[in-house]
PDB file of C-alpha atoms in Angstrom:
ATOM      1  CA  UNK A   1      -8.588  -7.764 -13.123  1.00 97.00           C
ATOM      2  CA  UNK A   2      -5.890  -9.482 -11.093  1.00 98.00           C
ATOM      3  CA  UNK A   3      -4.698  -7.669  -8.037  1.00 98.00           C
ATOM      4  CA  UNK A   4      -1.927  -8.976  -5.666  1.00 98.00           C
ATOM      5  CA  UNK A   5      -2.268  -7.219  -2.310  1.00 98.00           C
ATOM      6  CA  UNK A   6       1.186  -6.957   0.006  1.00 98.00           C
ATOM      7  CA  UNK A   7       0.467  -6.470   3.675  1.00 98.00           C
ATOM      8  CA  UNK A   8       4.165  -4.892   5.061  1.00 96.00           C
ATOM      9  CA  UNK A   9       6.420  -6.479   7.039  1.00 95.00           C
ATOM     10  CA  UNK A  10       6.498 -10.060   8.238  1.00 92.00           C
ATOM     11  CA  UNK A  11       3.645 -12.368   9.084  1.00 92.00           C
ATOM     12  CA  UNK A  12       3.255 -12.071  13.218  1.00 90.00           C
ATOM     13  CA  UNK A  13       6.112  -9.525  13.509  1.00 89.00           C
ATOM     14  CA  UNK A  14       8.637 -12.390  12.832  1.00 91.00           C
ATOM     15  CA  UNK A  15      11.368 -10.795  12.160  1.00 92.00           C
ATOM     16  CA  UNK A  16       9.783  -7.892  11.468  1.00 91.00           C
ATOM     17  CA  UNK A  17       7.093  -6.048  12.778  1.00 96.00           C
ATOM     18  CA  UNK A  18       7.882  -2.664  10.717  1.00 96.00           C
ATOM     19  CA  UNK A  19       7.212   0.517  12.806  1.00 96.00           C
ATOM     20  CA  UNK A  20       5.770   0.306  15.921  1.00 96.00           C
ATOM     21  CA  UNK A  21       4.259   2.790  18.818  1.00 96.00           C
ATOM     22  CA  UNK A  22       5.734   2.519  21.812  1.00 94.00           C
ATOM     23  CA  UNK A  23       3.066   3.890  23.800  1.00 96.00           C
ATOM     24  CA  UNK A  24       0.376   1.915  22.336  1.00 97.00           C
ATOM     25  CA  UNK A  25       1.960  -1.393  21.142  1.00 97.00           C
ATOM     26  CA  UNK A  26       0.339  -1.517  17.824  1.00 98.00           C
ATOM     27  CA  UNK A  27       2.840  -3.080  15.246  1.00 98.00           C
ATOM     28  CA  UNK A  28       2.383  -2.044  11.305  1.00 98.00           C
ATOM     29  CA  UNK A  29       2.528  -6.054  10.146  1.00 98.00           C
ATOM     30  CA  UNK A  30      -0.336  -6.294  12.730  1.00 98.00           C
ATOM     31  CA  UNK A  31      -1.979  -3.177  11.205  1.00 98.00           C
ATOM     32  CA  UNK A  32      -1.336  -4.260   7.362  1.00 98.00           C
ATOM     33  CA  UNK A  33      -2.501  -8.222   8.081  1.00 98.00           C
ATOM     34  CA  UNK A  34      -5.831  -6.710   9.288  1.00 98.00           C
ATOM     35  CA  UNK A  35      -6.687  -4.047   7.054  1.00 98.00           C
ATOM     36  CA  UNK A  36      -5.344  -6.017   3.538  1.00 98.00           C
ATOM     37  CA  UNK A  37      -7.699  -9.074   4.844  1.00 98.00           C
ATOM     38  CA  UNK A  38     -10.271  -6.638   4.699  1.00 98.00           C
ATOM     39  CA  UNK A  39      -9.268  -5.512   1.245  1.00 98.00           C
ATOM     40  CA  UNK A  40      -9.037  -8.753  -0.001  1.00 98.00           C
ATOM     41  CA  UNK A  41     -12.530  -9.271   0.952  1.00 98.00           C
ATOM     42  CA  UNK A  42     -13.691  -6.227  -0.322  1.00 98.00           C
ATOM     43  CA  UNK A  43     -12.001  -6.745  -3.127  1.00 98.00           C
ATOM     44  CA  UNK A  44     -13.339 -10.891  -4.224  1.00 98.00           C
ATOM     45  CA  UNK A  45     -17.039  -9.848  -3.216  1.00 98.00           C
ATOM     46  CA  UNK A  46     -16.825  -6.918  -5.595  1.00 97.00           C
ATOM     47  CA  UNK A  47     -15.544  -9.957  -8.186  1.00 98.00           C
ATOM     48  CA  UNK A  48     -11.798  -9.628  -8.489  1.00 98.00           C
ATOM     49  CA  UNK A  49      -9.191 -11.920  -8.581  1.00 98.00           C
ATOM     50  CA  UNK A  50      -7.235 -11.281  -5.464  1.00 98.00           C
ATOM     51  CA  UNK A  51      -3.767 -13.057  -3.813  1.00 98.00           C
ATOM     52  CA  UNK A  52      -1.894 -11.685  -0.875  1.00 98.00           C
ATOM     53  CA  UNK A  53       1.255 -12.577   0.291  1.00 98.00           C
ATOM     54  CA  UNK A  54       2.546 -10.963   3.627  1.00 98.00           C
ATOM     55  CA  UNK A  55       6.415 -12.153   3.319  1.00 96.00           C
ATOM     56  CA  UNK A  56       9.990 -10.953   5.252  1.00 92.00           C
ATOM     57  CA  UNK A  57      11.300 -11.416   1.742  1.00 96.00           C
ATOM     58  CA  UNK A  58      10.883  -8.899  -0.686  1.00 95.00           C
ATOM     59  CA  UNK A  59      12.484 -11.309  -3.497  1.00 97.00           C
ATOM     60  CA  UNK A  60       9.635 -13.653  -2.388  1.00 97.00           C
ATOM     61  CA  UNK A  61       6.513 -11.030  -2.609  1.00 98.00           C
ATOM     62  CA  UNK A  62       7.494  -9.687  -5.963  1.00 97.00           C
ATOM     63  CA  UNK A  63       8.333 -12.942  -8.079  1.00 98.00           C
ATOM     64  CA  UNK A  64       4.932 -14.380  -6.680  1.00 98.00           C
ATOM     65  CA  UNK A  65       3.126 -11.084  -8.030  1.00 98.00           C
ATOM     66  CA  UNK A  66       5.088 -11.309 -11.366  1.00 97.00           C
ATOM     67  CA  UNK A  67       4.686 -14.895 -11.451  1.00 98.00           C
ATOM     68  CA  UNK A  68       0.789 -14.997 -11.280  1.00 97.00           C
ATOM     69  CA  UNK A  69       1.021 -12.533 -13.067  1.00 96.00           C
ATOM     70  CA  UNK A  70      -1.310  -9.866 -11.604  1.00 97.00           C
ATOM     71  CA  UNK A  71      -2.709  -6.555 -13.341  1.00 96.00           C
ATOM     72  CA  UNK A  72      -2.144  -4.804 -10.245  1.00 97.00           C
ATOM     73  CA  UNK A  73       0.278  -3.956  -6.937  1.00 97.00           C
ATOM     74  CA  UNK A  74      -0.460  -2.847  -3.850  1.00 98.00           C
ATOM     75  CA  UNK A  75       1.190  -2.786  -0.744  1.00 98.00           C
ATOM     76  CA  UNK A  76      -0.136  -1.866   2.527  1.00 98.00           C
ATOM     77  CA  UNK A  77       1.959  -0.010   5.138  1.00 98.00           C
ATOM     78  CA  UNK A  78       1.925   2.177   7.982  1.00 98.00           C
ATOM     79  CA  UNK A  79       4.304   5.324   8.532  1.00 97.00           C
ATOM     80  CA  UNK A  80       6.410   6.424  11.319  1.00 97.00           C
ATOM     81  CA  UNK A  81       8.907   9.473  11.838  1.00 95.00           C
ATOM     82  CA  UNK A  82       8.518  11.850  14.832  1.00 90.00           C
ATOM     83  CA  UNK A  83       5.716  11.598  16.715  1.00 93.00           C
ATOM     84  CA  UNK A  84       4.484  14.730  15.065  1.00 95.00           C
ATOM     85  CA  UNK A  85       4.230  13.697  10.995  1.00 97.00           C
ATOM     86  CA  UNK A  86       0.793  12.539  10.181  1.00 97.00           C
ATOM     87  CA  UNK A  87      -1.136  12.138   7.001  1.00 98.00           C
ATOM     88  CA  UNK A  88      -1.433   9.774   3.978  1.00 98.00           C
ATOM     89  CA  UNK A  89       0.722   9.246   1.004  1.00 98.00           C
ATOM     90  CA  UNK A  90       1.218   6.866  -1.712  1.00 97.00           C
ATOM     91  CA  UNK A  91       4.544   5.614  -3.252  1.00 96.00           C
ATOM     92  CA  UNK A  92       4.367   5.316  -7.270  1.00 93.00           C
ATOM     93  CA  UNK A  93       6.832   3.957  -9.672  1.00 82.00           C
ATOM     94  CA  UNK A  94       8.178   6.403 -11.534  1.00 76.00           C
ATOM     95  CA  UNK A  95      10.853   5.958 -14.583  1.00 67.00           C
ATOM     96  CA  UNK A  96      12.768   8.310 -16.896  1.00 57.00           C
ATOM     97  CA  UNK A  97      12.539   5.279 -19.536  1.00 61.00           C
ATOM     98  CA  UNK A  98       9.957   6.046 -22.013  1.00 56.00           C
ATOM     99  CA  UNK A  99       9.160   2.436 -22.810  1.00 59.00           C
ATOM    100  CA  UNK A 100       7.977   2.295 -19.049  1.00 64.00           C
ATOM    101  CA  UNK A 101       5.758   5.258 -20.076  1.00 72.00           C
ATOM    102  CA  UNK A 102       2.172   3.300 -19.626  1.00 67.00           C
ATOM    103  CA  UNK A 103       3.354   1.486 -16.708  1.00 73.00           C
ATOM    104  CA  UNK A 104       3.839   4.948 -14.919  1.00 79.00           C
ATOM    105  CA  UNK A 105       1.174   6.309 -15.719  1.00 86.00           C
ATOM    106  CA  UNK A 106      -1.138   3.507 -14.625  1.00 90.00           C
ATOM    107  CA  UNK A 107      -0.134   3.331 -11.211  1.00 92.00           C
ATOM    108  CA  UNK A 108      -0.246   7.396 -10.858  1.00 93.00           C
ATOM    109  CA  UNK A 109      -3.712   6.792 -11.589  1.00 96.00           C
ATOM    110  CA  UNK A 110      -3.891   3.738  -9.535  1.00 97.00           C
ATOM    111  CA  UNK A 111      -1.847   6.123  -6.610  1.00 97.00           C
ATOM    112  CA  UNK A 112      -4.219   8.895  -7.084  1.00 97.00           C
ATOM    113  CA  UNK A 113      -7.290   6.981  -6.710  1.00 98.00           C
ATOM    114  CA  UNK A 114      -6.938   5.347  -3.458  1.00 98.00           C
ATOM    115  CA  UNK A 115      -4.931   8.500  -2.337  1.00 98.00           C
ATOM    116  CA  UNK A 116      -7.982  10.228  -2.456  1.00 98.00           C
ATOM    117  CA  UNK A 117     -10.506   8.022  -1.401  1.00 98.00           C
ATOM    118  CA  UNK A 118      -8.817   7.522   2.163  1.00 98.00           C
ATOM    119  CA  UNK A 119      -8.219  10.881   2.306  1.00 98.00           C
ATOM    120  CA  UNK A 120     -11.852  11.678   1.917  1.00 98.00           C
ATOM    121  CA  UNK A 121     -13.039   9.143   4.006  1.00 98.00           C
ATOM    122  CA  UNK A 122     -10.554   9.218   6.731  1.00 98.00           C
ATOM    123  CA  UNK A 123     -10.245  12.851   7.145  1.00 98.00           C
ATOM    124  CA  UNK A 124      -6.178  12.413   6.737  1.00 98.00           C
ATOM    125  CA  UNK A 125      -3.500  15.215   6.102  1.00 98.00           C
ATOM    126  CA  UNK A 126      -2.790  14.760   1.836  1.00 98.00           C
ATOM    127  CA  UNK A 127       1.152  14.001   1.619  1.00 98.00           C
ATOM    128  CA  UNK A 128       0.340  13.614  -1.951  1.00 97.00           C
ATOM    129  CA  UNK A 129       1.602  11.091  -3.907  1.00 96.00           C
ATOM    130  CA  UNK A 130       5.643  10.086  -3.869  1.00 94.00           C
ATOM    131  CA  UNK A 131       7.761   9.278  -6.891  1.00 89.00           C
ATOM    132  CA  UNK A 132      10.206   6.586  -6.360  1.00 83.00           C
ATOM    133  CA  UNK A 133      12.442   6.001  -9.622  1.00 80.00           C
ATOM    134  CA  UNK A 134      14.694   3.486  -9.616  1.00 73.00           C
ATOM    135  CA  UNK A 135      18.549   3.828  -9.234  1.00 69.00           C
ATOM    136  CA  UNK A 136      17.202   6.785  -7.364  1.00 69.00           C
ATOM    137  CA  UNK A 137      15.086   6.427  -4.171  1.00 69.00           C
ATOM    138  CA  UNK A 138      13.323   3.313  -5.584  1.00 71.00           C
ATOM    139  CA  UNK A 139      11.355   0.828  -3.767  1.00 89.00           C
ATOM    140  CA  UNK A 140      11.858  -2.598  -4.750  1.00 93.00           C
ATOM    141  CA  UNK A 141       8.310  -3.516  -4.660  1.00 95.00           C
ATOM    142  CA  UNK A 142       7.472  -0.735  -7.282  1.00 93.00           C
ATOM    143  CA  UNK A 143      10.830  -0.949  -9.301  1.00 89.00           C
ATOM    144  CA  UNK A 144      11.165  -4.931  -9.595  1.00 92.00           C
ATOM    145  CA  UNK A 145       7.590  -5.870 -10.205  1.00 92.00           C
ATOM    146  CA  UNK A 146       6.061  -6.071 -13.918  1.00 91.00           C
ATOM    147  CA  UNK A 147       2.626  -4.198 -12.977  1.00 92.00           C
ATOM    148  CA  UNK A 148       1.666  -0.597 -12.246  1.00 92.00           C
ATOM    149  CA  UNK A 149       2.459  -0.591  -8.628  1.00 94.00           C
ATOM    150  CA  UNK A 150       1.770   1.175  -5.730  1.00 96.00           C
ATOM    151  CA  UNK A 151       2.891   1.651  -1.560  1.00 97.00           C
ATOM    152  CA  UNK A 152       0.275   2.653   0.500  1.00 98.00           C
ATOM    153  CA  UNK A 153       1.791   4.586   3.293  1.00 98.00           C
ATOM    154  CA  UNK A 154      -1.951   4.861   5.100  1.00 98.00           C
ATOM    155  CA  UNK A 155      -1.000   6.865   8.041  1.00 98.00           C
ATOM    156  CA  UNK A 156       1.783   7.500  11.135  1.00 98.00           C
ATOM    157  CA  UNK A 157       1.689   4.878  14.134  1.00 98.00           C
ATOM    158  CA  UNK A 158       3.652   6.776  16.059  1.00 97.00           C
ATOM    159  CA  UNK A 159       1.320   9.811  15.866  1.00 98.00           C
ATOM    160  CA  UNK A 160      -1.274  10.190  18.522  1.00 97.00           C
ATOM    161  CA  UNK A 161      -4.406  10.773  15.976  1.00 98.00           C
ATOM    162  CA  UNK A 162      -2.997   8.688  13.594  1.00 98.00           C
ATOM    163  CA  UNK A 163      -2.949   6.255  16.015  1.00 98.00           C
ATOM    164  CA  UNK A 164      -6.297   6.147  16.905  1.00 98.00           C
ATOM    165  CA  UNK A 165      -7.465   5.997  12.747  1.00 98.00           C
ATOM    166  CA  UNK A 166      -4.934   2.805  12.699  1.00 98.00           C
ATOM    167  CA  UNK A 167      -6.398   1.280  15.303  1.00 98.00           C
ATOM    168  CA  UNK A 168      -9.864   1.674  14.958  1.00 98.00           C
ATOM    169  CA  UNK A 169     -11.085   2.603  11.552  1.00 98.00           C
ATOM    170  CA  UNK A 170      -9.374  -0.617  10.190  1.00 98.00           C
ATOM    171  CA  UNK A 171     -12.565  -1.298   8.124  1.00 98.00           C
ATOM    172  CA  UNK A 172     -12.515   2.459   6.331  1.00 98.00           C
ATOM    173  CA  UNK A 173      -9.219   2.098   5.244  1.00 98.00           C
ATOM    174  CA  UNK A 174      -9.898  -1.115   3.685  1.00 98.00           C
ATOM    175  CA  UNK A 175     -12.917   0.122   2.250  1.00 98.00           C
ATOM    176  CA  UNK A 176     -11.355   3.096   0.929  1.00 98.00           C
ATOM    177  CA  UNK A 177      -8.549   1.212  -0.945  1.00 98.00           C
ATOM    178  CA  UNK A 178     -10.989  -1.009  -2.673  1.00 98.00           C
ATOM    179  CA  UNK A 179     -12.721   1.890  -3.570  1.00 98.00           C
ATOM    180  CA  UNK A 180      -9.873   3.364  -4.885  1.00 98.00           C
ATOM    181  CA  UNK A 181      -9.137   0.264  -7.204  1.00 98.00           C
ATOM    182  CA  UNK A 182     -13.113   0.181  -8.113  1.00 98.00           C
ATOM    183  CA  UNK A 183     -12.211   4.326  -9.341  1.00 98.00           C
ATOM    184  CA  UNK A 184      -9.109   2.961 -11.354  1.00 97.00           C
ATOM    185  CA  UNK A 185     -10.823   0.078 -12.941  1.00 96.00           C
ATOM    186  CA  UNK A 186     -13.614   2.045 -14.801  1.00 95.00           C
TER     187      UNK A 186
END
């Protein structure tokens, strides 16, 4: 299996660093870099084919995931909203168009299993998974690429606890999503 692994926002923070906390200085890009390296690594050892591509562009990430073309999407992000939201969800493509039918359903699975395994390992609030249809409230990494994709949303950066899981437990959120793809895969 191919899988082509998006870590958010731009390489270094440049433009972009994506949310940040302002109490702590921890950027998402930073966050995403370090935890999708890990993933990646996770991910060739356990003897899939694996490309990443952290980007600014959005254009850029999808066309080289379509290009390749990979079996698989997944990109890695961090959340932010109020200082009090906290938890785990995953972003799924979702369609009304019936020849998008297996498409769908593949990455609900795909959402579902790495949902659950960080949830399980991290101890993180369940948001569930989120539908994002496009035309709608679609995400142009799930509605423009060719795959069953998913956007990992692995927790909030801005919340204290959250925080700290971010921070330090790098290495169990990595482990986790490969997990999750292992789950998927048989």
């Amino acid at each position: 299996m191919k899988i082509f692994i998006n870590p958010g926002h731009a390489p270094n923070g440049e433009p972009d660093p994506g949310a940040c906390n302002m109490d702590t200085g921890l950027r998402e890009s930073d966050v995403t870099a370090a935890i999708s390296e890990k993933v990646v690594e996770q991910l060739q050892t356990a003897g899939y084919e694996v490309q990443t591509l952290q980007s600014d562009s959005l254009t850029e990430v999808v066309n080289s995931a379509n290009c390749w073309p990979a079996d698989i999407f997944i990109s890695i992000h961090c959340n932010a909203c109020n200082s009090v939201a906290q938890g785990t969800e995953t972003c799924v493509f979702s369609s009304y168009d019936a020849q998008l039918d297996y498409v769908e359903t593949r990455a609900r699975k795909l959402g579902e299993c790495i949902q659950a395994q960080i949830v399980t390992a991290l101890g993180t609030t369940d948001r569930g998974l989120k539908p994002h249809t496009p035309g709608k409230n679609g995400l142009y990494v799930l509605t423009e690429t060719n795959m069953p994709a998913v956007l990992i949303e692995t927790a909030f950066i801005d919340q204290e606890d959250d925080e700290k899981l971010l921070a330090e437990r790098q290495d169990d959120f990595a482990a986790a999503i490969a997990q999750g793809v292992a789950d998927y895969a048989a």
